[in-house]
Each structure stands twice: as C-alpha cells, then as structure tokens.
Amino acid sequence: MRENRPKSRLLALGSAGVLVTATLIAGAVSAPAAGAAARPSQDREAKGAEIAAARAAKAGIKWQDCPADWGLAKPIQCGWVSVPLDYARPNGKQIKLAVDRIGNTGTKKERQGALVYNPGGPGGSGMRFPTRVTNKNPIWANVAKAYDFVGFDPRGVGHSTPISCVDPQEFVKAPKMDPVPDSRADKTAQRKLARAYADGCAERSGWMLPHMTTPNTARDLDVIRAALGEKKLNYLGVSYGTYLGAVYGTLFPGHLRRMVVDSVVNPSREKIWYQANLDQDVAFEGRWKDWQDWVAANDAAFHLGTTRAAVQAKWLKLRATAKKHPIGGVVGPAELISFFQSAPYYDSSWVPVATVFSKYVAGDTQALVDAAAPDLSDTAGNISAENGNAVYTAVECADAKWPTSWQRWDRDNTRLHRDYPFLTWANAWMNLPCATWPAKQHTPVDVRTHKGLPKVLIVQSARDAATPYEGAVELHKRFKGSRLITERNAGSHGVTGLVNPCINQRVDAYLLGGELDGKDVTCAPHATPKP
C-alpha cells in the first residue's frame, strides 16, 4: 500500500507534502489508558513506555545544526531521542530516533508548543516538515506562528536506526517482472521473489522485525513528546500517519492535546492490513478513471484521445509494447505502473504524468525512460527507496496476522483483477512477503475512545485512491466527538497540503483555537489542475 515501487513504492499509506523541566515530568509519565482486555504483555509495554518517557523528559534533546548531508539548513535543528527496542524491556537495548524542529515564527506569547508530523508510509520520513516554514508555505503560515514544527524518522527509517531487506542497487534494478501474471509459472516466480524478500528482511534486519509495529511507533511518539518537554502532544498525521495517530489516541488518550488526521487508513481490525490493500485496489481504479476523464477533457493539450476509452486504449498499447520490448531496455509494465500510479495518488501529478505520456505517444521515448526508469547512479536515493519499502513491509507484516494460504491470495486477487486491473496484482506481490513473514505477527490495536481523548479533526477527500473514504467514516465513528471534513468530488491524497480555503481555515481554527464546527462539514473540491 505504498508509493511508487523502486523509485518511490505504493504510500497508502503515503504522504502529501512533505512534519524540559522537572515540573513537566509528571505530565510526561501519567499512565497510558489500557484497553478493557489488556494482556499482561500490553501492561508491561505500557509501563515500559512510562519509564522511557520519564527518562526522555529528564534527558531532553540536545539540539544542534543538522548534518550537512541531510539537506536541512539552519535555522532547522536536529537531535536524537533514545527509545527501547522492546517496550516490555525498557532497560534493554535502545535504538535512536532522528528528530528535527524549527521554532514558532510568532511571539513567545503566541507559542502553543510543538506540532509533530508523520507523512505516512509506513516508512515515510517526517524530517522535511520544518521546511514548510523555511520555504514559507502560505498554507501553514498561521499555524507556524503558534507551533514549533517537529519532524522525525520513525523506527527503522532513514536517519533513525534503519532496517534493510535487500541490497539497494539490486532493489531498484529494472525491468522487473510484469505484475499481471500470464500463467501459473508467472505466479510461482512471483511467489519465490516474495519469499526471498521476506527471507532477506530476516537476514539483514531480523533483530528489529518483531518490534517494527505501529503500537511501538506510537510509544516512540510519546517518548518524543516527553523529550520535547511537552505535557501533551499536538499531532498532524497524513495517510499511514492517520493510523499511527489513531493508535496513539487509543493508547495515550490523556496525552493528546490536538490531532489532525488527513486521508485516513481504515482502523478496523478486520481491515489491517490485508483487506485494506484489497480495498485500495478498487479505489485506485476509480481514481485512475477520473484522471483519464481529465486527460480526455484536455485533449487539446495532450492529444491522447477525447474519451476515457481512447486514453485507456493508448495506455494498454503502451503497456503491451513495454511488455514485449521494455522501453529503453528498462521500462516494462512494472515500471510503468510505478510511474503512472502517482496520477491517481496526487492531483499534483496529473499534468506531469500526462505530459510524459503525451510525449511518448508523439515519439519521444526518452522522456518516459527518464521519468520511469531507476537511476543507478543515485545511490543515496536508492538506499532511501529500499529502506522505505523495507519499513513498509516490516510494519504491515508485523501489525497483523496475514493469510498464509496462497489459494486465498490467488482467489481474491484474480477476482479483483477482472474489474480493477490497474493496481491489483502489483499490490498483491508487494504485500505477499507477509504470507511467509519470518517474525511474530501481532493483533491490531482495537482503536476507540478512552477517557481523556480530546476532539479530533478528520479531513478526507471523497474519492481518495490510497485511503478510501470509508476509513475516515470508520475512525469518525470510533473517536467520539471527532469532526469530519469531506472534500466532495475530489480524490487527491493528502488534503491539508492543498489550497482549499474551506479546509485550510478550519484546520487553522482547530490548531490555533481548538475550534470545531458544530457538525460535520462538506467542502467543494480544490481547483482541478490545469495543463
């Protein structure tokens, strides 16, 4: 369920836009709420989270200029927070989390604390969040007056203690196998690749795999809160970041001050994660058609056909050509899907993807190769892509018990592919390592309201492909007193990063003054991209 395979790989968990004093220690360590049926191991982990938070509140964060190669210039500062690998053993092995911040731009009196950000993934880095201030992003200017913007790399990600499943240069090599199987032999080959990937995760990062869960990342978030000297957390989560927020709100309801969740993962235990990926395949097909309709309406700019059917015919022809002879020797169907899927993901990709497609049809194949092929010389980018995919896989595989029966995977994806062919098989192979996962798989947290949970603001576009709308409705039901803003007739992933005053003003009002509408709100869509 994450963004663009080797170069960027499927983010449903994706992202949009790129996140002490002794008197506060009491607030930092008040006991997290346990669910009604807390297991002994959960009690130990809750206690472990208290211990780790108390330790972090005392230690604070030693802020300094960020390392030169992180691309985070002054006045952004960076630091580290130590957290237990295993919260059931808080005094055992520790791992490091990279954090960064920029102070509020307003006065001391205007400051309301830190706003901590997670962009999704699992596997996304939040470290670029403070650049919304240095880049003078107008959408966030009001909120930046009141809050320090704090980003972090979650456990396993980037500058934090990272994990890996395969050599990064091997990971990005192209062309890959066509995700759509023509035969049983194709399926067998893909199953072997998935098993080898799972085995590679165990070989390279086995010591971390059992602990790469969303609940552990939520506990890490609470330790970061304490290290920042904050009694309560202000949080902005997009895509998978909404599930992280939902789990945090369930485990630490009394530690939350304000929370905005944008483009919501369905938190139902029945959906995490196998069914969520199947639901995503259906939603992607709908948004793919929306994009094709837009391309057809703008035929004067792109010359790809005046109807959705004509655009689809050109897509199928391109796919068939690339299957027979990979374009430039490197762009086959798998690489095409990785590139083209950004259009149903984000409206900001509509024009760039259509432009590349248009150039190809007009005879310029190089534009497509440049856009869709891996860059083997970009070793840092390839390390980041492989790491993001490793974390995505590790978290989704560890969070829940996945079907182990190949017959079930085959049946479900064969059936879906008939009506929703754009993404179904590509998504299936991406998640199949979870069927043979070599580490413990847990039971998902039962996300719901516990005592102390504040009112949460939920923002969602009605036609989101990566996180279908039903997820926002489900979280709204589970979090009492929450408010849902729906952007109708729109489907971009990550709504709070787009210009839509109906939404932007309400996010500001909530974060700045705690204000929510008396009832749920439906907003008109943001402006459609123009060629």
PDB file of N, CA, C and O in Angstrom, residues 18 84 96 127 145 217 302 478 482 504:
ATOM      1  N   VAL A  18       5.309  17.440   1.979  1.00  0.00           N
ATOM      2  CA  VAL A  18       6.208  16.866   2.894  1.00  0.00           C
ATOM      3  C   VAL A  18       6.124  17.927   3.971  1.00  0.00           C
ATOM      4  O   VAL A  18       5.166  17.791   4.570  1.00  0.00           O
ATOM      5  N   PRO A  84      13.353   2.359  23.745  1.00  0.00           N
ATOM      6  CA  PRO A  84      13.616   0.918  23.847  1.00  0.00           C
ATOM      7  C   PRO A  84      13.252   0.199  22.545  1.00  0.00           C
ATOM      8  O   PRO A  84      12.227   0.522  21.936  1.00  0.00           O
ATOM      9  N   LYS A  96      17.986   4.566  18.276  1.00  0.00           N
ATOM     10  CA  LYS A  96      17.948   6.025  18.170  1.00  0.00           C
ATOM     11  C   LYS A  96      16.921   6.476  17.140  1.00  0.00           C
ATOM     12  O   LYS A  96      16.792   5.865  16.075  1.00  0.00           O
ATOM     13  N   MET A 127      11.066  14.295   8.304  1.00  0.00           N
ATOM     14  CA  MET A 127      12.127  15.267   8.602  1.00  0.00           C
ATOM     15  C   MET A 127      12.032  16.547   7.771  1.00  0.00           C
ATOM     16  O   MET A 127      12.646  17.554   8.132  1.00  0.00           O
ATOM     17  N   LYS A 145       3.124  30.278  13.315  1.00  0.00           N
ATOM     18  CA  LYS A 145       3.294  31.333  14.326  1.00  0.00           C
ATOM     19  C   LYS A 145       3.154  30.763  15.740  1.00  0.00           C
ATOM     20  O   LYS A 145       3.792  31.228  16.676  1.00  0.00           O
ATOM     21  N   THR A 217       5.666   2.314  17.398  1.00  0.00           N
ATOM     22  CA  THR A 217       5.924   3.652  16.870  1.00  0.00           C
ATOM     23  C   THR A 217       5.094   4.689  17.627  1.00  0.00           C
ATOM     24  O   THR A 217       5.564   5.812  17.862  1.00  0.00           O
ATOM     25  N   PHE A 302      -2.914  17.381 -24.646  1.00  0.00           N
ATOM     26  CA  PHE A 302      -2.177  16.116 -24.553  1.00  0.00           C
ATOM     27  C   PHE A 302      -2.324  15.199 -25.771  1.00  0.00           C
ATOM     28  O   PHE A 302      -1.505  14.293 -25.966  1.00  0.00           O
ATOM     29  N   ARG A 478     -15.432   5.816  15.633  1.00  0.00           N
ATOM     30  CA  ARG A 478     -14.695   5.282  16.778  1.00  0.00           C
ATOM     31  C   ARG A 478     -14.198   6.359  17.733  1.00  0.00           C
ATOM     32  O   ARG A 478     -14.062   6.096  18.931  1.00  0.00           O
ATOM     33  N   SER A 482     -15.283  13.571  17.455  1.00  0.00           N
ATOM     34  CA  SER A 482     -14.463  13.992  16.311  1.00  0.00           C
ATOM     35  C   SER A 482     -15.347  14.688  15.279  1.00  0.00           C
ATOM     36  O   SER A 482     -16.573  14.517  15.265  1.00  0.00           O
ATOM     37  N   ASN A 504      -8.546  24.766   4.712  1.00  0.00           N
ATOM     38  CA  ASN A 504      -7.391  25.421   5.343  1.00  0.00           C
ATOM     39  C   ASN A 504      -7.815  26.255   6.550  1.00  0.00           C
ATOM     40  O   ASN A 504      -7.167  26.213   7.610  1.00  0.00           O
TER      41      ASN A 504
END
